[in-house]
Amino acid sequence: DQQVKQNSPSLSVQEGRISILNCDYTNSMFDYFLWYKKYPAEGPTFLISISSIKDKNEDGRFTVFLNKSAKHLSLHIVPSQPGDSAVYFCAAFQTGANNLFFGTGTRLTVIP
Amino acid sequence: NAGVTQTPKFRVLKTGQSMTLLCAQDMNHEYMYWYRQDPGMGLRLIHYSVGEGTTAKGEVPDGYNVSRLKKQNFLLGLESAAPSQTSVYFCASSYFPQLNTEAFFGQGTRLTVV
């Protein structure tokens, strides 16, 4: 059973607007969350992360929000750029474990 | 700076054949991982290694074996390939356990078993 879920397989956004990618998880023991970006024919690359002791982490145009009570996190990209078009994976883990659980990914298309 | 390099990039196997996927990293990372990615599913951990000479099972280890004879290399073996092993395989490495820091991924190996 998927412990990390990304229910939107795809998202299209106009250049300059905000992109919001969502992720839900079921395991309340997860205490760290990461977002990876993947271009075609390349491996995933790390984008941003957040610890469960925080509810927000910002890095330039990218902000991740965590709502522990709802077991939900989101990635905001502002402003969106055509180069942001990629598949975004949400991932989560529990301290002490050796597995990073990935969501199924959301394909973001930023329209110029 | 090569980072993480996977060999080969593409391969077609017949059912029952064997093969080895090679992962090499030049970042002196202790931790290395093999994942598979299938349509409609996230990346799933097959095996991992926390250092030279060590390996451990991940989430979906059946049908695979691994070896870490040298710190920079992590090999994934399929002894008798099955169509269910058709997938894209990613190798990754990290300095610390990827629990709280980023892992660096290779470009992937697309394997088709017919």
PDB file of C-alpha atoms in Angstrom:
ATOM      1  CA  ASP A   1       0.000   0.000   0.000  1.00  0.00           C
ATOM      2  CA  GLN A   2       1.331   3.426  -0.958  1.00  0.00           C
ATOM      3  CA  GLN A   3       2.441   5.315   2.139  1.00  0.00           C
ATOM      4  CA  VAL A   4       3.104   8.443   0.121  1.00  0.00           C
ATOM      5  CA  LYS A   5       0.541   9.557  -2.410  1.00  0.00           C
ATOM      6  CA  GLN A   6       0.504  12.178  -5.090  1.00  0.00           C
ATOM      7  CA  ASN A   7      -3.031  12.140  -6.390  1.00  0.00           C
ATOM      8  CA  SER A   8      -2.512  14.517  -9.292  1.00  0.00           C
ATOM      9  CA  PRO A   9      -0.581  12.828 -12.091  1.00  0.00           C
ATOM     10  CA  SER A  10      -0.232  16.070 -13.999  1.00  0.00           C
ATOM     11  CA  LEU A  11      -0.516  19.827 -13.631  1.00  0.00           C
ATOM     12  CA  SER A  12      -0.342  22.625 -16.198  1.00  0.00           C
ATOM     13  CA  VAL A  13       0.414  26.204 -15.199  1.00  0.00           C
ATOM     14  CA  GLN A  14       1.045  29.420 -17.100  1.00  0.00           C
ATOM     15  CA  GLU A  15       4.517  30.883 -16.896  1.00  0.00           C
ATOM     16  CA  GLY A  16       4.774  33.395 -14.067  1.00  0.00           C
ATOM     17  CA  ARG A  17       1.913  31.898 -12.081  1.00  0.00           C
ATOM     18  CA  ILE A  18       2.122  29.743  -8.970  1.00  0.00           C
ATOM     19  CA  SER A  19       2.463  25.966  -9.198  1.00  0.00           C
ATOM     20  CA  ILE A  20       1.176  23.958  -6.243  1.00  0.00           C
ATOM     21  CA  LEU A  21       2.033  20.286  -6.041  1.00  0.00           C
ATOM     22  CA  ASN A  22       0.422  18.199  -3.335  1.00  0.00           C
ATOM     23  CA  CYS A  23       1.443  15.124  -1.423  1.00  0.00           C
ATOM     24  CA  ASP A  24      -0.307  13.063   1.259  1.00  0.00           C
ATOM     25  CA  TYR A  25       1.145  10.425   3.527  1.00  0.00           C
ATOM     26  CA  THR A  26      -0.308   7.808   5.827  1.00  0.00           C
ATOM     27  CA  ASN A  27       2.532   7.003   8.216  1.00  0.00           C
ATOM     28  CA  SER A  28       2.507   9.400  11.154  1.00  0.00           C
ATOM     29  CA  MET A  29       6.016   8.248  12.071  1.00  0.00           C
ATOM     30  CA  PHE A  30       7.547   9.946   9.039  1.00  0.00           C
ATOM     31  CA  ASP A  31       9.660  12.815  10.295  1.00  0.00           C
ATOM     32  CA  TYR A  32      11.408  14.083   7.193  1.00  0.00           C
ATOM     33  CA  PHE A  33      10.107  14.919   3.763  1.00  0.00           C
ATOM     34  CA  LEU A  34      11.871  15.683   0.517  1.00  0.00           C
ATOM     35  CA  TRP A  35      10.966  16.785  -2.985  1.00  0.00           C
ATOM     36  CA  TYR A  36      12.857  15.565  -6.020  1.00  0.00           C
ATOM     37  CA  LYS A  37      12.605  16.810  -9.583  1.00  0.00           C
ATOM     38  CA  LYS A  38      13.118  14.566 -12.587  1.00  0.00           C
ATOM     39  CA  TYR A  39      13.693  15.481 -16.215  1.00  0.00           C
ATOM     40  CA  PRO A  40      13.228  12.866 -18.967  1.00  0.00           C
ATOM     41  CA  ALA A  41      16.131  10.435 -19.341  1.00  0.00           C
ATOM     42  CA  GLU A  42      17.753  11.751 -16.166  1.00  0.00           C
ATOM     43  CA  GLY A  43      17.790  10.638 -12.578  1.00  0.00           C
ATOM     44  CA  PRO A  44      15.863  12.510  -9.884  1.00  0.00           C
ATOM     45  CA  THR A  45      17.605  15.523  -8.374  1.00  0.00           C
ATOM     46  CA  PHE A  46      17.044  16.859  -4.890  1.00  0.00           C
ATOM     47  CA  LEU A  47      15.015  20.030  -4.695  1.00  0.00           C
ATOM     48  CA  ILE A  48      14.015  20.876  -1.138  1.00  0.00           C
ATOM     49  CA  SER A  49      13.284  19.172   2.166  1.00  0.00           C
ATOM     50  CA  ILE A  50      11.503  19.793   5.441  1.00  0.00           C
ATOM     51  CA  SER A  51      11.715  18.333   8.905  1.00  0.00           C
ATOM     52  CA  SER A  52       8.539  17.438  10.769  1.00  0.00           C
ATOM     53  CA  ILE A  53       9.416  19.992  13.441  1.00  0.00           C
ATOM     54  CA  LYS A  54       8.826  22.751  10.899  1.00  0.00           C
ATOM     55  CA  ASP A  55       5.773  23.736   8.936  1.00  0.00           C
ATOM     56  CA  LYS A  56       7.509  25.691   6.204  1.00  0.00           C
ATOM     57  CA  ASN A  57      10.830  25.732   4.402  1.00  0.00           C
ATOM     58  CA  GLU A  58      11.734  28.163   1.676  1.00  0.00           C
ATOM     59  CA  ASP A  59      14.512  28.130  -0.907  1.00  0.00           C
ATOM     60  CA  GLY A  60      14.293  30.813  -3.548  1.00  0.00           C
ATOM     61  CA  ARG A  61      11.233  30.221  -5.693  1.00  0.00           C
ATOM     62  CA  PHE A  62      10.459  26.953  -3.930  1.00  0.00           C
ATOM     63  CA  THR A  63       8.550  26.624  -0.653  1.00  0.00           C
ATOM     64  CA  VAL A  64       7.411  23.448   1.002  1.00  0.00           C
ATOM     65  CA  PHE A  65       4.565  23.504   3.516  1.00  0.00           C
ATOM     66  CA  LEU A  66       3.867  20.721   5.974  1.00  0.00           C
ATOM     67  CA  ASN A  67       0.560  20.113   7.742  1.00  0.00           C
ATOM     68  CA  LYS A  68       1.205  17.242  10.137  1.00  0.00           C
ATOM     69  CA  SER A  69      -2.331  17.020  11.446  1.00  0.00           C
ATOM     70  CA  ALA A  70      -3.599  16.508   7.908  1.00  0.00           C
ATOM     71  CA  LYS A  71      -0.593  14.412   6.895  1.00  0.00           C
ATOM     72  CA  HIS A  72      -0.208  16.660   3.911  1.00  0.00           C
ATOM     73  CA  LEU A  73       2.583  18.611   2.320  1.00  0.00           C
ATOM     74  CA  SER A  74       2.735  20.839  -0.682  1.00  0.00           C
ATOM     75  CA  LEU A  75       5.393  22.366  -2.893  1.00  0.00           C
ATOM     76  CA  HIS A  76       4.852  25.900  -4.139  1.00  0.00           C
ATOM     77  CA  ILE A  77       6.817  27.271  -7.068  1.00  0.00           C
ATOM     78  CA  VAL A  78       6.556  31.019  -7.574  1.00  0.00           C
ATOM     79  CA  PRO A  79       6.913  32.264 -10.230  1.00  0.00           C
ATOM     80  CA  SER A  80       6.777  29.164 -12.409  1.00  0.00           C
ATOM     81  CA  GLN A  81       9.193  29.009 -15.322  1.00  0.00           C
ATOM     82  CA  PRO A  82       9.230  26.774 -18.420  1.00  0.00           C
ATOM     83  CA  GLY A  83      12.418  25.144 -17.113  1.00  0.00           C
ATOM     84  CA  ASP A  84      10.430  23.906 -14.133  1.00  0.00           C
ATOM     85  CA  SER A  85       8.570  21.502 -16.413  1.00  0.00           C
ATOM     86  CA  ALA A  86       9.453  18.082 -15.016  1.00  0.00           C
ATOM     87  CA  VAL A  87       8.107  15.265 -12.884  1.00  0.00           C
ATOM     88  CA  TYR A  88       8.132  16.057  -9.170  1.00  0.00           C
ATOM     89  CA  PHE A  89       8.358  13.306  -6.588  1.00  0.00           C
ATOM     90  CA  CYS A  90       7.480  13.660  -2.950  1.00  0.00           C
ATOM     91  CA  ALA A  91       9.394  11.372  -0.573  1.00  0.00           C
ATOM     92  CA  ALA A  92       9.258  10.630   3.139  1.00  0.00           C
ATOM     93  CA  PHE A  93      11.133   8.634   5.725  1.00  0.00           C
ATOM     94  CA  GLN A  94      11.183   7.740   9.362  1.00  0.00           C
ATOM     95  CA  THR A  95      14.312   8.249  11.464  1.00  0.00           C
ATOM     96  CA  GLY A  96      15.964   4.907  12.136  1.00  0.00           C
ATOM     97  CA  ALA A  97      14.642   3.296   9.001  1.00  0.00           C
ATOM     98  CA  ASN A  98      16.638   2.855   5.833  1.00  0.00           C
ATOM     99  CA  ASN A  99      13.952   3.350   3.267  1.00  0.00           C
ATOM    100  CA  LEU A 100      12.798   6.498   1.558  1.00  0.00           C
ATOM    101  CA  PHE A 101       9.187   6.166   0.415  1.00  0.00           C
ATOM    102  CA  PHE A 102       8.362   7.920  -2.831  1.00  0.00           C
ATOM    103  CA  GLY A 103       5.076   9.102  -4.253  1.00  0.00           C
ATOM    104  CA  THR A 104       4.108   8.318  -7.835  1.00  0.00           C
ATOM    105  CA  GLY A 105       5.062  11.764  -9.087  1.00  0.00           C
ATOM    106  CA  THR A 106       3.291  14.755 -10.633  1.00  0.00           C
ATOM    107  CA  ARG A 107       4.197  15.920 -14.121  1.00  0.00           C
ATOM    108  CA  LEU A 108       4.329  19.723 -14.138  1.00  0.00           C
ATOM    109  CA  THR A 109       4.078  21.567 -17.428  1.00  0.00           C
ATOM    110  CA  VAL A 110       4.736  25.291 -17.395  1.00  0.00           C
ATOM    111  CA  ILE A 111       3.263  26.915 -20.485  1.00  0.00           C
ATOM    112  CA  PRO A 112       5.207  29.895 -21.867  1.00  0.00           C
TER     113      PRO A 112
ATOM    114  CA  ASN B   1      32.578  15.695 -11.977  1.00  0.00           C
ATOM    115  CA  ALA B   2      30.711  12.546 -13.066  1.00  0.00           C
ATOM    116  CA  GLY B   3      28.636  12.004  -9.901  1.00  0.00           C
ATOM    117  CA  VAL B   4      26.735   8.731 -10.204  1.00  0.00           C
ATOM    118  CA  THR B   5      27.117   6.747 -13.412  1.00  0.00           C
ATOM    119  CA  GLN B   6      25.039   3.733 -14.370  1.00  0.00           C
ATOM    120  CA  THR B   7      25.969   1.147 -16.991  1.00  0.00           C
ATOM    121  CA  PRO B   8      24.260   0.222 -19.282  1.00  0.00           C
ATOM    122  CA  LYS B   9      21.579   2.808 -20.084  1.00  0.00           C
ATOM    123  CA  PHE B  10      19.356   0.367 -21.968  1.00  0.00           C
ATOM    124  CA  ARG B  11      19.123  -3.411 -22.122  1.00  0.00           C
ATOM    125  CA  VAL B  12      16.733  -6.007 -23.483  1.00  0.00           C
ATOM    126  CA  LEU B  13      16.896  -9.450 -21.912  1.00  0.00           C
ATOM    127  CA  LYS B  14      15.151 -12.693 -22.629  1.00  0.00           C
ATOM    128  CA  THR B  15      13.347 -14.413 -19.782  1.00  0.00           C
ATOM    129  CA  GLY B  16      15.808 -16.499 -17.805  1.00  0.00           C
ATOM    130  CA  GLN B  17      18.906 -14.581 -18.844  1.00  0.00           C
ATOM    131  CA  SER B  18      21.151 -12.960 -16.290  1.00  0.00           C
ATOM    132  CA  MET B  19      22.799  -9.587 -16.196  1.00  0.00           C
ATOM    133  CA  THR B  20      24.565  -7.139 -13.907  1.00  0.00           C
ATOM    134  CA  LEU B  21      23.913  -3.437 -13.643  1.00  0.00           C
ATOM    135  CA  LEU B  22      26.869  -1.356 -12.565  1.00  0.00           C
ATOM    136  CA  CYS B  23      26.697   1.805 -10.500  1.00  0.00           C
ATOM    137  CA  ALA B  24      29.790   3.918  -9.926  1.00  0.00           C
ATOM    138  CA  GLN B  25      30.102   7.074  -7.844  1.00  0.00           C
ATOM    139  CA  ASP B  26      33.071   9.371  -7.491  1.00  0.00           C
ATOM    140  CA  MET B  27      31.918  11.373  -4.460  1.00  0.00           C
ATOM    141  CA  ASN B  28      33.354   9.030  -1.811  1.00  0.00           C
ATOM    142  CA  HIS B  29      29.857   8.365  -0.501  1.00  0.00           C
ATOM    143  CA  GLU B  30      29.368   5.643   2.073  1.00  0.00           C
ATOM    144  CA  TYR B  31      25.741   4.904   1.280  1.00  0.00           C
ATOM    145  CA  MET B  32      24.484   3.500  -2.019  1.00  0.00           C
ATOM    146  CA  TYR B  33      21.036   2.368  -3.124  1.00  0.00           C
ATOM    147  CA  TRP B  34      19.247   0.611  -5.960  1.00  0.00           C
ATOM    148  CA  TYR B  35      15.682   1.643  -6.793  1.00  0.00           C
ATOM    149  CA  ARG B  36      13.231   0.587  -9.448  1.00  0.00           C
ATOM    150  CA  GLN B  37      10.555   2.798 -10.951  1.00  0.00           C
ATOM    151  CA  ASP B  38       7.419   1.350 -12.470  1.00  0.00           C
ATOM    152  CA  PRO B  39       4.438   3.125 -14.069  1.00  0.00           C
ATOM    153  CA  GLY B  40       1.928   4.291 -11.496  1.00  0.00           C
ATOM    154  CA  MET B  41       4.309   3.628  -8.636  1.00  0.00           C
ATOM    155  CA  GLY B  42       6.954   5.620  -6.904  1.00  0.00           C
ATOM    156  CA  LEU B  43      10.572   4.611  -6.730  1.00  0.00           C
ATOM    157  CA  ARG B  44      10.952   1.512  -4.577  1.00  0.00           C
ATOM    158  CA  LEU B  45      14.108   0.477  -2.788  1.00  0.00           C
ATOM    159  CA  ILE B  46      15.535  -2.880  -3.880  1.00  0.00           C
ATOM    160  CA  HIS B  47      18.775  -3.129  -1.896  1.00  0.00           C
ATOM    161  CA  TYR B  48      21.127  -0.729  -0.233  1.00  0.00           C
ATOM    162  CA  SER B  49      24.617  -0.589   1.219  1.00  0.00           C
ATOM    163  CA  VAL B  50      25.906   1.396   4.166  1.00  0.00           C
ATOM    164  CA  GLY B  51      29.556   0.826   3.325  1.00  0.00           C
ATOM    165  CA  GLU B  52      32.075  -1.258   1.461  1.00  0.00           C
ATOM    166  CA  GLY B  53      31.425  -4.951   1.942  1.00  0.00           C
ATOM    167  CA  THR B  54      27.916  -4.458   3.358  1.00  0.00           C
ATOM    168  CA  THR B  55      24.507  -4.891   1.754  1.00  0.00           C
ATOM    169  CA  ALA B  56      20.945  -5.052   3.007  1.00  0.00           C
ATOM    170  CA  LYS B  57      17.478  -5.716   1.638  1.00  0.00           C
ATOM    171  CA  GLY B  58      15.086  -2.933   0.832  1.00  0.00           C
ATOM    172  CA  GLU B  59      11.400  -2.963   0.085  1.00  0.00           C
ATOM    173  CA  VAL B  60      11.411  -5.206  -3.032  1.00  0.00           C
ATOM    174  CA  PRO B  61      14.556  -7.383  -2.941  1.00  0.00           C
ATOM    175  CA  ASP B  62      13.235 -10.639  -4.428  1.00  0.00           C
ATOM    176  CA  GLY B  63      14.913 -11.721  -7.663  1.00  0.00           C
ATOM    177  CA  TYR B  64      17.918  -9.441  -7.181  1.00  0.00           C
ATOM    178  CA  ASN B  65      21.350  -9.707  -5.627  1.00  0.00           C
ATOM    179  CA  VAL B  66      23.886  -6.986  -4.940  1.00  0.00           C
ATOM    180  CA  SER B  67      27.534  -6.601  -4.107  1.00  0.00           C
ATOM    181  CA  ARG B  68      29.676  -3.735  -2.822  1.00  0.00           C
ATOM    182  CA  LEU B  69      33.249  -4.962  -3.142  1.00  0.00           C
ATOM    183  CA  LYS B  70      34.590  -1.456  -3.640  1.00  0.00           C
ATOM    184  CA  LYS B  71      33.315   1.689  -1.994  1.00  0.00           C
ATOM    185  CA  GLN B  72      32.708   3.426  -5.293  1.00  0.00           C
ATOM    186  CA  ASN B  73      30.806   0.588  -6.982  1.00  0.00           C
ATOM    187  CA  PHE B  74      27.461  -1.036  -6.270  1.00  0.00           C
ATOM    188  CA  LEU B  75      26.376  -3.892  -8.534  1.00  0.00           C
ATOM    189  CA  LEU B  76      22.828  -5.124  -9.024  1.00  0.00           C
ATOM    190  CA  GLY B  77      22.435  -8.621 -10.410  1.00  0.00           C
ATOM    191  CA  LEU B  78      19.503 -10.429 -11.945  1.00  0.00           C
ATOM    192  CA  GLU B  79      20.217 -14.158 -11.937  1.00  0.00           C
ATOM    193  CA  SER B  80      17.181 -15.234 -13.953  1.00  0.00           C
ATOM    194  CA  ALA B  81      15.312 -12.309 -15.452  1.00  0.00           C
ATOM    195  CA  ALA B  82      11.513 -12.284 -15.453  1.00  0.00           C
ATOM    196  CA  PRO B  83       9.107  -9.994 -17.326  1.00  0.00           C
ATOM    197  CA  SER B  84       8.053  -8.538 -13.945  1.00  0.00           C
ATOM    198  CA  GLN B  85      11.544  -7.079 -13.686  1.00  0.00           C
ATOM    199  CA  THR B  86      10.945  -4.849 -16.687  1.00  0.00           C
ATOM    200  CA  SER B  87      11.487  -1.439 -15.144  1.00  0.00           C
ATOM    201  CA  VAL B  88      13.703   1.605 -14.960  1.00  0.00           C
ATOM    202  CA  TYR B  89      16.455   1.116 -12.406  1.00  0.00           C
ATOM    203  CA  PHE B  90      18.091   3.982 -10.559  1.00  0.00           C
ATOM    204  CA  CYS B  91      21.189   3.913  -8.468  1.00  0.00           C
ATOM    205  CA  ALA B  92      21.792   6.576  -5.833  1.00  0.00           C
ATOM    206  CA  SER B  93      24.457   7.480  -3.326  1.00  0.00           C
ATOM    207  CA  SER B  94      24.697   9.745  -0.309  1.00  0.00           C
ATOM    208  CA  TYR B  95      27.316  10.747   2.234  1.00  0.00           C
ATOM    209  CA  PHE B  96      24.999  10.413   5.169  1.00  0.00           C
ATOM    210  CA  PRO B  97      22.006   8.116   5.303  1.00  0.00           C
ATOM    211  CA  GLN B  98      19.519   9.779   3.002  1.00  0.00           C
ATOM    212  CA  LEU B  99      17.234  10.144   5.916  1.00  0.00           C
ATOM    213  CA  ASN B 100      17.870  13.828   6.223  1.00  0.00           C
ATOM    214  CA  THR B 101      19.932  14.846   3.285  1.00  0.00           C
ATOM    215  CA  GLU B 102      19.872  14.550  -0.440  1.00  0.00           C
ATOM    216  CA  ALA B 103      20.847  11.508  -2.418  1.00  0.00           C
ATOM    217  CA  PHE B 104      22.465  11.759  -5.834  1.00  0.00           C
ATOM    218  CA  PHE B 105      20.911   9.635  -8.545  1.00  0.00           C
ATOM    219  CA  GLY B 106      22.276   8.136 -11.722  1.00  0.00           C
ATOM    220  CA  GLN B 107      20.550   8.646 -15.050  1.00  0.00           C
ATOM    221  CA  GLY B 108      18.776   5.303 -14.922  1.00  0.00           C
ATOM    222  CA  THR B 109      18.868   1.976 -16.750  1.00  0.00           C
ATOM    223  CA  ARG B 110      15.835   0.992 -18.783  1.00  0.00           C
ATOM    224  CA  LEU B 111      15.538  -2.795 -18.703  1.00  0.00           C
ATOM    225  CA  THR B 112      13.047  -4.770 -20.766  1.00  0.00           C
ATOM    226  CA  VAL B 113      12.593  -8.489 -20.183  1.00  0.00           C
ATOM    227  CA  VAL B 114      10.807 -10.291 -23.003  1.00  0.00           C
TER     228      VAL B 114
END
